[in-house]
Amino acid sequence: MSSEVADSRVPVEGRRGARRLAAALRKLVTGPRERRREAALAAAEMAAREAQDQLREAIDVLPEGIVYLDAEGRYILWNERYAEIYTRSADLFRAGEKFEDTLRIGVARGDYPMAKGREEEWLADRLALLANPGVRHEQLLSDGRWIMIEERRTRSGGTIGLRVDITDMKRREASFRLLFEDNPVPMCLLDPETLAIVEANAAACAHYGHDAAAFRSLTLLDLHHPDEHPSLARSSDASPAFRGGRNWRQRRADGSEIEVTTFARALTFENAPRLLFAFVDVTERRRTEARMAHMARHDLLTGLPNRLGYGERIAAAMARAGKLRQGLGVLLIDLDNFKTVNDTLGHSVGDALLKEVADRIRGCLDEDSFVARLGGDEFAVLVPLDQHEGRDEAVARMLLETLAPTFRIDGHQVAAGASIGIARLPEGCTDHEQLLKNATSRSTGRRPRAAAPSAISNRAWTRRCRRAGAWRWTCARPCRVASSRCITSR
């Protein structure tokens, strides 16, 4: 080797010198453009690594499990929560591994109890859901946890999957279903939008006479009486709280009518909004209340209104007559021989006589009039007066003619004489008790006591009627008091 060549060599000392020499040579052969390209590529790689680290950090803090598969179904990325949910299969998760392969191994290990005994069918169903994402479904794991799965397709053809632990919700639903199905109160689950019945418990099926399948073809409107549909439609537009504690008329499958109190609550069941309706049948209670109210206002022996019922009816009639500027006549009927019948033939015959008398009086009255038994052998008849001022007198004569024939009771011929006193509603009178006292005094021939301030005394009222020419004296025999109005029959 010549001395000129030897002098041109660069001295090299060990490995460090070799690296320096290589770098110097690259600088000699690499131009400015190539160096810029390498620098840009290195910066892009660094930015990609930083973005991936940030993405992983972001998905790792999410409470839901996240997994990202490529278009071939291979693992690309998953977070810590996903690995925690599938802790028994976490050792299989590697980038590039196929989801189907890890799923098969998990089935073989027994990680999915719902696949037991039907492994291939279960795998086919699960892979079909993966191939056509968008359908939310649930999965039971071997440790008893329930996982809700939702998957979506990406633009690149990959799949992003979401996993949510719904074990607590499923336990609540199980408790609710237990309470719902075994509850003795009829209950239904409804769709809040359409009011369609989604499910009915056994108590509802037994109470309404529909089986479970028939219930699922009905709506809330189908349970209610047609007369209730307008009110129900208006109520359904309001908050579900409106439905609590009011009564509705409903119909059973056989067409029989019932009355129920409804209670409703909005809830979420099986991942869908629902309305829970409970129906409390109050039909018998209402009937009992109606019977008690009827008994409180009616005479048990004759079935006629008693003094309380009479007071309510005549008060309403007086108010109506005042608005319509019409008159009102009150007839008080007193049986003359009733005490003798009781003393000689016994109380059973006396009771039978009262029933017969009540029936005969009812037969003489039209729909506008009514009769009440005030007690003992006293009956009061209310007769509205319109353009016919003497209508009450005509009714009184008809009653006397009807009560005149003898009654045949238990083989006995019973004659009951009757006296009828008439009192009319004078202008400005608002006291129905005074009106009854006037009629009482005219029936018995006694002078009435001083009238209440809101009423007109018997004498003043009689004088007014005489001046108006509307009063005629019709007595079967003389009365002891000149101011009395009395029609008698013996």
Coordinates of N, CA, C and O in Angstrom, one line a residue, residues 10 64 76 120 126 152 178 194 196 210 212 359 379 438 446 466:
V10 N -8.6 7.2 7.7 CA -9.1 7.8 8.9 C -8.8 6.8 10.1 O -9.2 5.6 10.0
E64 N -66.9 0.9 31.8 CA -67.3 -0.2 30.9 C -66.2 -0.9 30.2 O -65.1 -0.3 30.0
I76 N -57.3 -5.8 18.5 CA -56.4 -4.7 18.3 C -56.1 -4.0 19.7 O -55.0 -3.8 20.0
E120 N -71.8 -25.7 20.0 CA -71.7 -25.2 18.6 C -72.9 -24.2 18.2 O -72.6 -23.3 17.5
R126 N -73.6 -16.5 18.7 CA -72.7 -15.4 19.1 C -71.9 -14.8 18.0 O -71.8 -13.6 17.9
R152 N -70.7 -2.2 17.6 CA -71.0 -1.3 16.5 C -69.8 -1.5 15.5 O -68.7 -1.7 15.8
L178 N -90.3 -11.9 40.9 CA -90.8 -12.8 42.0 C -92.0 -12.1 42.6 O -93.1 -12.7 42.8
T194 N -97.9 3.1 23.9 CA -99.1 2.5 23.3 C -100.1 2.1 24.3 O -101.2 1.7 24.0
A196 N -100.1 -0.7 25.5 CA -100.3 -2.2 25.3 C -99.8 -2.9 26.5 O -98.8 -2.6 27.1
H210 N -108.7 -13.6 31.5 CA -107.8 -13.7 30.3 C -106.6 -14.5 30.7 O -106.0 -14.4 31.8
A212 N -102.5 -15.5 29.9 CA -101.3 -14.6 29.7 C -101.2 -14.2 28.2 O -100.9 -13.1 27.9
D359 N -147.2 -0.5 49.2 CA -147.3 -0.9 47.8 C -148.4 -0.2 47.1 O -148.3 0.3 45.9
F379 N -146.9 8.2 56.6 CA -146.3 8.2 55.3 C -146.4 9.6 54.8 O -147.4 10.3 55.0
N438 N -146.9 21.6 59.0 CA -148.2 22.0 58.5 C -149.1 20.9 58.1 O -150.3 20.8 58.4
R446 N -154.7 19.2 64.6 CA -154.1 20.0 65.7 C -153.6 21.3 65.1 O -153.1 21.3 64.0
R466 N -156.6 31.6 50.4 CA -158.0 32.0 50.2 C -158.1 33.2 49.3 O -158.9 33.3 48.4

